mmCIF file of C-alpha atoms in Angstrom:
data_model
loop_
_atom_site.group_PDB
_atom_site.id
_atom_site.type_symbol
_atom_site.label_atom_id
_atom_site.label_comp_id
_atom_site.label_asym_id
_atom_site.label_seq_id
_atom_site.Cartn_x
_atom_site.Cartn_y
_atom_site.Cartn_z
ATOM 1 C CA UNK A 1 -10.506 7.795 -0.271
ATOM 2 C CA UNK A 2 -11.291 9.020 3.518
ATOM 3 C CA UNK A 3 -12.481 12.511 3.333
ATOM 4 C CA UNK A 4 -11.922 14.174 6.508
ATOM 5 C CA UNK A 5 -14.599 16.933 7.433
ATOM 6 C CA UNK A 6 -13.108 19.809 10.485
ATOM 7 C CA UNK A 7 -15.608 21.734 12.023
ATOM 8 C CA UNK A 8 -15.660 25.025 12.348
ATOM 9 C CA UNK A 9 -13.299 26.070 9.746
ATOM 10 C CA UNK A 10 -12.428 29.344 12.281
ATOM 11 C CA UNK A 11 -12.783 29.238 16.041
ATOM 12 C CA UNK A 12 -12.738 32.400 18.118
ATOM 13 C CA UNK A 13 -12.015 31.794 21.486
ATOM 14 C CA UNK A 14 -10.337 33.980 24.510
ATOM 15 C CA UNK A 15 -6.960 33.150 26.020
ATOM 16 C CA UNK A 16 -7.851 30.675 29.270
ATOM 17 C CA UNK A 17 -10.882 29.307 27.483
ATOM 18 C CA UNK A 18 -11.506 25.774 26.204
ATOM 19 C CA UNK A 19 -11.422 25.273 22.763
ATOM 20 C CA UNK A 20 -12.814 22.400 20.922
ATOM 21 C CA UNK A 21 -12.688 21.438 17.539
ATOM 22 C CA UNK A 22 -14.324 18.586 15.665
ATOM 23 C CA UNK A 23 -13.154 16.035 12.784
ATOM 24 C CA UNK A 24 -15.286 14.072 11.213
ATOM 25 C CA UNK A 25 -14.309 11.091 8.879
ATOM 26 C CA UNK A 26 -16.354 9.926 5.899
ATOM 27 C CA UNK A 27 -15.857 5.921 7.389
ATOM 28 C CA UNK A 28 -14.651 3.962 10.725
ATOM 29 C CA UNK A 29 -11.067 4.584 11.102
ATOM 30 C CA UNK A 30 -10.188 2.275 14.241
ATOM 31 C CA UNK A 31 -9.114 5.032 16.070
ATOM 32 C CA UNK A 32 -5.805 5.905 13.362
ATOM 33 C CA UNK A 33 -6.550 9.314 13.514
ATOM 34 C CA UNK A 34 -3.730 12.343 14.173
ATOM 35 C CA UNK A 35 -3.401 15.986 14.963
ATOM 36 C CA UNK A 36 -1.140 18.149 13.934
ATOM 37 C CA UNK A 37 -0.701 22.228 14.556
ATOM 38 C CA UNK A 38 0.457 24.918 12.091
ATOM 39 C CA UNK A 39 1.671 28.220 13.072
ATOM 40 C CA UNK A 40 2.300 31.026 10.369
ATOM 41 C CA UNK A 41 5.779 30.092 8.241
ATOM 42 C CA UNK A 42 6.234 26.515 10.048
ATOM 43 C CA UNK A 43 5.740 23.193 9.061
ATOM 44 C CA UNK A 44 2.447 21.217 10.955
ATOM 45 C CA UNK A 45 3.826 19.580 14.413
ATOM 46 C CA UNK A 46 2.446 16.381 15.516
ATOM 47 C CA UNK A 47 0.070 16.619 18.602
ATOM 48 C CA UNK A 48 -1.938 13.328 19.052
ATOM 49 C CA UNK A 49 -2.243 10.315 17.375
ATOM 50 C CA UNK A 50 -3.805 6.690 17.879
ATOM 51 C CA UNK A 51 -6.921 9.464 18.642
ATOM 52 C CA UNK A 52 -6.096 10.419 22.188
ATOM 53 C CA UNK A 53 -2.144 9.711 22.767
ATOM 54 C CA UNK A 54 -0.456 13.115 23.160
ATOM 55 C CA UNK A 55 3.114 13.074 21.623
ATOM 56 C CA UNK A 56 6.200 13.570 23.205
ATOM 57 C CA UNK A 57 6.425 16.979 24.650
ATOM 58 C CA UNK A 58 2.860 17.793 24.025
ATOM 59 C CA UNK A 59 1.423 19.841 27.249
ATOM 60 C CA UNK A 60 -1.461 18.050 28.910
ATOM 61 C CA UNK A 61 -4.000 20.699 27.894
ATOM 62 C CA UNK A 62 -4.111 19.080 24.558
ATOM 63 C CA UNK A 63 -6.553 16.142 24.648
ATOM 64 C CA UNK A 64 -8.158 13.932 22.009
ATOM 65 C CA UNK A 65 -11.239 11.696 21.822
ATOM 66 C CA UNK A 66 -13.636 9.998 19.847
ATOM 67 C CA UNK A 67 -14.127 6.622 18.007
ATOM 68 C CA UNK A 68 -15.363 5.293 15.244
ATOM 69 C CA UNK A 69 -15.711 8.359 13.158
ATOM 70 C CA UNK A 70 -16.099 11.259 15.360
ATOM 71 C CA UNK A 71 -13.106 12.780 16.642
ATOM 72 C CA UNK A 72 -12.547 15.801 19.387
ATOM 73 C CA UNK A 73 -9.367 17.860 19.919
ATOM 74 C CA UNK A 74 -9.447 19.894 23.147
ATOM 75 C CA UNK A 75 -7.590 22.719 24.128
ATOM 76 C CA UNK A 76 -8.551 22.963 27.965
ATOM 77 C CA UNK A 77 -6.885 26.567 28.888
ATOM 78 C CA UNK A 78 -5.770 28.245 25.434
ATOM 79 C CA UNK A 79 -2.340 30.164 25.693
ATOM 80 C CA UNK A 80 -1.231 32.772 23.435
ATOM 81 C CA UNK A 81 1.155 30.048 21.503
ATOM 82 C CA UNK A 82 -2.051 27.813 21.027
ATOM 83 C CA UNK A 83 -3.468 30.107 18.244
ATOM 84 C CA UNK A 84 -2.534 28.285 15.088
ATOM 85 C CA UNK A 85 -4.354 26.054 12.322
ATOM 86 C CA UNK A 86 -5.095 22.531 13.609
ATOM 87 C CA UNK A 87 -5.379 19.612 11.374
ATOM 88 C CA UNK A 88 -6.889 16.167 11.748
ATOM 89 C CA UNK A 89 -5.614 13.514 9.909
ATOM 90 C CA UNK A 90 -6.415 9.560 9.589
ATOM 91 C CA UNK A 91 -4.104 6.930 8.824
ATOM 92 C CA UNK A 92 -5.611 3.586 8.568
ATOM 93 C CA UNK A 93 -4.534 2.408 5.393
ATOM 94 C CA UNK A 94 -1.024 3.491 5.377
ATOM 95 C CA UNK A 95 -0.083 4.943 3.425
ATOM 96 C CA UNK A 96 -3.376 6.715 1.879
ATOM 97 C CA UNK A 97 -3.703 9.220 4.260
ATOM 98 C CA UNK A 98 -5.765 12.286 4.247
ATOM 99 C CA UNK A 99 -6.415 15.347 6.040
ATOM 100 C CA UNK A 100 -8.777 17.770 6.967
ATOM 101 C CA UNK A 101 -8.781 21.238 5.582
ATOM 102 C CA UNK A 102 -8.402 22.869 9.074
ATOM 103 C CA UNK A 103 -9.546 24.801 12.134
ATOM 104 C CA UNK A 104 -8.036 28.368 12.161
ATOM 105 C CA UNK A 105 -8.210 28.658 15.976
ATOM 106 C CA UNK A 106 -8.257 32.940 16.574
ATOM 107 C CA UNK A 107 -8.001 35.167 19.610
ATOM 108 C CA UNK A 108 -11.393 36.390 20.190
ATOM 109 C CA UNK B 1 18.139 15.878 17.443
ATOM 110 C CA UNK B 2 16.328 14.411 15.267
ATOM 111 C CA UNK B 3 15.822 16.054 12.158
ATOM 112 C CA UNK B 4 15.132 16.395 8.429
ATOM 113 C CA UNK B 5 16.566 19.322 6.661
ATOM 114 C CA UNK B 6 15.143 20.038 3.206
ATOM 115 C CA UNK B 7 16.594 21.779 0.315
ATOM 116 C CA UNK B 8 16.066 25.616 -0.556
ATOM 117 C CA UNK B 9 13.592 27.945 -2.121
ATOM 118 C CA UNK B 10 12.932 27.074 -6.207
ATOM 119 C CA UNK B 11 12.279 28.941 -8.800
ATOM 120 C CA UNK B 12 11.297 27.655 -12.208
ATOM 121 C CA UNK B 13 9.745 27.753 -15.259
ATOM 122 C CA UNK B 14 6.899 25.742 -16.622
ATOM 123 C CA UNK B 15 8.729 22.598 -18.463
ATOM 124 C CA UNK B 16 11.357 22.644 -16.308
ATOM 125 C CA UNK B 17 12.627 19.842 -14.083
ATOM 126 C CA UNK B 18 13.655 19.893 -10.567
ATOM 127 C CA UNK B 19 14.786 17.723 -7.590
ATOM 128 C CA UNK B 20 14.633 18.136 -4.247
ATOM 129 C CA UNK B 21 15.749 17.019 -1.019
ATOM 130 C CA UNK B 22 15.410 16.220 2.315
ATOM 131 C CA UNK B 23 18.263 14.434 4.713
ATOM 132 C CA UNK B 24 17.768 12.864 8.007
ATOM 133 C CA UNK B 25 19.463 12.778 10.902
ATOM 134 C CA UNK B 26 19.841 11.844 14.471
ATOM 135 C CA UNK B 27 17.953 8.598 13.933
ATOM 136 C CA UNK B 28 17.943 4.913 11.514
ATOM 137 C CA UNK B 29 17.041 7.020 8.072
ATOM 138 C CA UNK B 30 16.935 4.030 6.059
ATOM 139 C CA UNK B 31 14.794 2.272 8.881
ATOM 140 C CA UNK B 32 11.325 4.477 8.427
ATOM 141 C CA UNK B 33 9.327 6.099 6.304
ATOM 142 C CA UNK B 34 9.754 9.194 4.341
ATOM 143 C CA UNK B 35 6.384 10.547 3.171
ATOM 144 C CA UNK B 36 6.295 13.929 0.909
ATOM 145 C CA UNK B 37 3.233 15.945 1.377
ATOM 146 C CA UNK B 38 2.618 19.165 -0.933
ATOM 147 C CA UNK B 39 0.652 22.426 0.941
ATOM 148 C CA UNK B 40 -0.762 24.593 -1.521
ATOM 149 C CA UNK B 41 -1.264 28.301 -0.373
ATOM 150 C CA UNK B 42 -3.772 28.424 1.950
ATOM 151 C CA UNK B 43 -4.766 24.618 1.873
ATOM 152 C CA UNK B 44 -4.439 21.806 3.857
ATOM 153 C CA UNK B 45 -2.034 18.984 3.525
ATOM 154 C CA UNK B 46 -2.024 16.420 0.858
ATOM 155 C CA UNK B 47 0.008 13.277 0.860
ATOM 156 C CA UNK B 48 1.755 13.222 -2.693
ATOM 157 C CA UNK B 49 3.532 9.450 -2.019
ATOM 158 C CA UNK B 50 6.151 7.572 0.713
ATOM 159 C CA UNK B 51 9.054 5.720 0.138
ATOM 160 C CA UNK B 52 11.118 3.372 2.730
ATOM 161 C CA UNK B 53 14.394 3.989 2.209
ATOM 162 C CA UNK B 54 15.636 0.582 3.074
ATOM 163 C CA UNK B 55 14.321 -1.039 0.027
ATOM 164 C CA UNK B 56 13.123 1.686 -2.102
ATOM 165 C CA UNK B 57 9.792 0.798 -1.643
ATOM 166 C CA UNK B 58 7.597 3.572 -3.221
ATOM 167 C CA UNK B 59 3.856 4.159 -2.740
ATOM 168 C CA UNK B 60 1.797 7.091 -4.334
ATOM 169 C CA UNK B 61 -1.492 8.579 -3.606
ATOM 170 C CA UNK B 62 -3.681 8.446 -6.823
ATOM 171 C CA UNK B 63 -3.513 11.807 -7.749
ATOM 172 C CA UNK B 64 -0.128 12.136 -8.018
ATOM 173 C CA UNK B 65 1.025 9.069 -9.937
ATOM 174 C CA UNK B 66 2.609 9.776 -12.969
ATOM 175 C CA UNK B 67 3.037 13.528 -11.893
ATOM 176 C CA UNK B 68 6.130 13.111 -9.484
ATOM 177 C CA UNK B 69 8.849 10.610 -8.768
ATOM 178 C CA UNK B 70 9.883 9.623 -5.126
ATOM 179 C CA UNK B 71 14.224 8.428 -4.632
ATOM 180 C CA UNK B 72 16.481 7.820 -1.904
ATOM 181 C CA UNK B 73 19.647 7.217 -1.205
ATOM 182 C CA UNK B 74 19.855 5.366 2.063
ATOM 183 C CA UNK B 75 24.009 5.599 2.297
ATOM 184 C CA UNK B 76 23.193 9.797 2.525
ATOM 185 C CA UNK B 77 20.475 9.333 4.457
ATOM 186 C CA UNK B 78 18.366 11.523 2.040
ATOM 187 C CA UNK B 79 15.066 10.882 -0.048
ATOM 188 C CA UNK B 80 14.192 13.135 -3.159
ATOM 189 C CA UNK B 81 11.333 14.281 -4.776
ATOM 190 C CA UNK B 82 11.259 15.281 -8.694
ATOM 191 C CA UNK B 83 9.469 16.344 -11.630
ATOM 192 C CA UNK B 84 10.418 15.889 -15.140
ATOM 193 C CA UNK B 85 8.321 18.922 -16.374
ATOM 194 C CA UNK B 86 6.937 21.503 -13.993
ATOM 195 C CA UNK B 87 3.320 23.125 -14.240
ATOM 196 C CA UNK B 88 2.322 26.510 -12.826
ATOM 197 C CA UNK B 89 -0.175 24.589 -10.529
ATOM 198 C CA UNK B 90 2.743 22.442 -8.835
ATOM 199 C CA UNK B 91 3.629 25.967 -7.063
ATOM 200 C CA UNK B 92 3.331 24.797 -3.210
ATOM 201 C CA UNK B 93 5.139 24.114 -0.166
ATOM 202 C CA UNK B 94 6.647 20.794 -0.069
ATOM 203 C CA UNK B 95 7.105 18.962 3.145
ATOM 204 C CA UNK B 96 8.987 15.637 4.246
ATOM 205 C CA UNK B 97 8.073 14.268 7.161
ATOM 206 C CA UNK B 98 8.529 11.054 9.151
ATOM 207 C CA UNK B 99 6.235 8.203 9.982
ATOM 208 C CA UNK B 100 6.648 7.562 13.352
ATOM 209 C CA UNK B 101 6.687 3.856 14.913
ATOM 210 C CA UNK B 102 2.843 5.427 16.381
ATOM 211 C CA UNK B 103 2.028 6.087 12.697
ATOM 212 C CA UNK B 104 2.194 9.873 13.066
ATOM 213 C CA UNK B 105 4.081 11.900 11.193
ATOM 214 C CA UNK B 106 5.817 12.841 13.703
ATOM 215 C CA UNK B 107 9.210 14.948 12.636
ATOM 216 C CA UNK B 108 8.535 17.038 9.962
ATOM 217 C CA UNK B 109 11.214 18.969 7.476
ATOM 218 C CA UNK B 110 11.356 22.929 7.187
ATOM 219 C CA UNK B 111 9.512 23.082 3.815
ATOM 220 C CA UNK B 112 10.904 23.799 0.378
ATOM 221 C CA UNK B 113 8.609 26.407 -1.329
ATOM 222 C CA UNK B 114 8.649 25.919 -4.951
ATOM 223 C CA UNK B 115 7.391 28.818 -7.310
ATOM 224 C CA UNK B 116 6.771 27.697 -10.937
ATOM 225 C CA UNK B 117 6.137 31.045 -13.084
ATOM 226 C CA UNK B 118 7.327 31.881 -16.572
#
């Protein structure tokens, strides 16, 4: 199994700040990697997958990178909506996927 | 729209069974897959198993074989997930959500919260 690693588990950042959070997988992962958000009461929302393709509807402050098997999810002006859990997830061998535990992403 | 809209809110038992469900719409149901993915409070997702409703193909991740099964019934555009006898620790959120043709998961159901307590 892939064990995905997110770093830090809680980010504090102020509104119009960058925010980045890290995911980390435990091998290569060809770039199948996904991220999703959570608010409070919702179900996770798909941001970004293939690594750094932003889904439809996605604003363009959300940005991924990274290869291999360090991954980067950017948050390049954070408004108020953007505090939520993030998770990473990979999915190169459909269909054992895994995810990360999370980023809780707070208003510092 | 494209959608999937889950069953209600459970409350069981231990022993119990239970099956619930999730139908699609707005889009091919029988044409991708379904995968079912079980949040536990305060965790992070966990893929329990997918199914393709085409041809009933069903795949599970290793720690839930044996524990759940995975249905559909393509002419209702709706996939199911069930257990035969409940446990306290299968209390959770349980999610359906779509692969995408990008591989994401990328339309995910409401959530159907399932309390098992005696």
């Amino acid at each position: 199994e892939v064990v995905m690693t997110q770093s830090p588990a809680t980010l504090s950042v102020s509104p119009g700040e960058r925010a980045t959070l890290s995911c980390r997988a435990s091998q290569t992962i060809n770039n199948k990697l996904a991220w999703y958000q959570q608010k409070p009461g919702q179900s996770p929302s798909l941001l970004i997958y293939g690594a750094s393709t932003r889904a439809t509807g996605i604003p363009a402050r959300f940005s991924g990178s990274g290869s291999g098997t360090e991954f980067t999810l950017t948050i390049s002006s954070l408004q108020s909506e953007d505090f939520a859990v993030y998770y990473c997830q990979q999915y190169n061998n459909w269909p054992q996927i895994t995810f990360g535990q999370g980023t809780r992403l707070e208003i510092k | 729209e494209v959608q999937l809209v889950q069953s209600g809110a459970e409350v069981k038992k231990p022993g119990e069974s239970l099956k619930i469900s999730c139908q699609g719409s707005g889009y091919t149901f029988p044409t991708f897959w379904i995968a079912w993915v079980r949040q536990m409070p305060g965790k992070g997702p966990e893929l329990m198993g997918v199914i393709y409703p085409d041809d009933g193909d069903v795949k599970f991740s290793p720690s839930f074989q044996g524990q759940v099964s995975i249905s559909a019934d393509k002419s209702a555009n709706t996939a199911y997930l069930q257990w035969s006898s409940l446990k306290a620790s299968d209390t959770a959120i349980y999610y359906c959500a779509r692969r995408g043709r990008a591989s994401g998961l990328d339309v995910w159901g409401q959530g159907t919260s399932v309390i098992v307590s005696s």
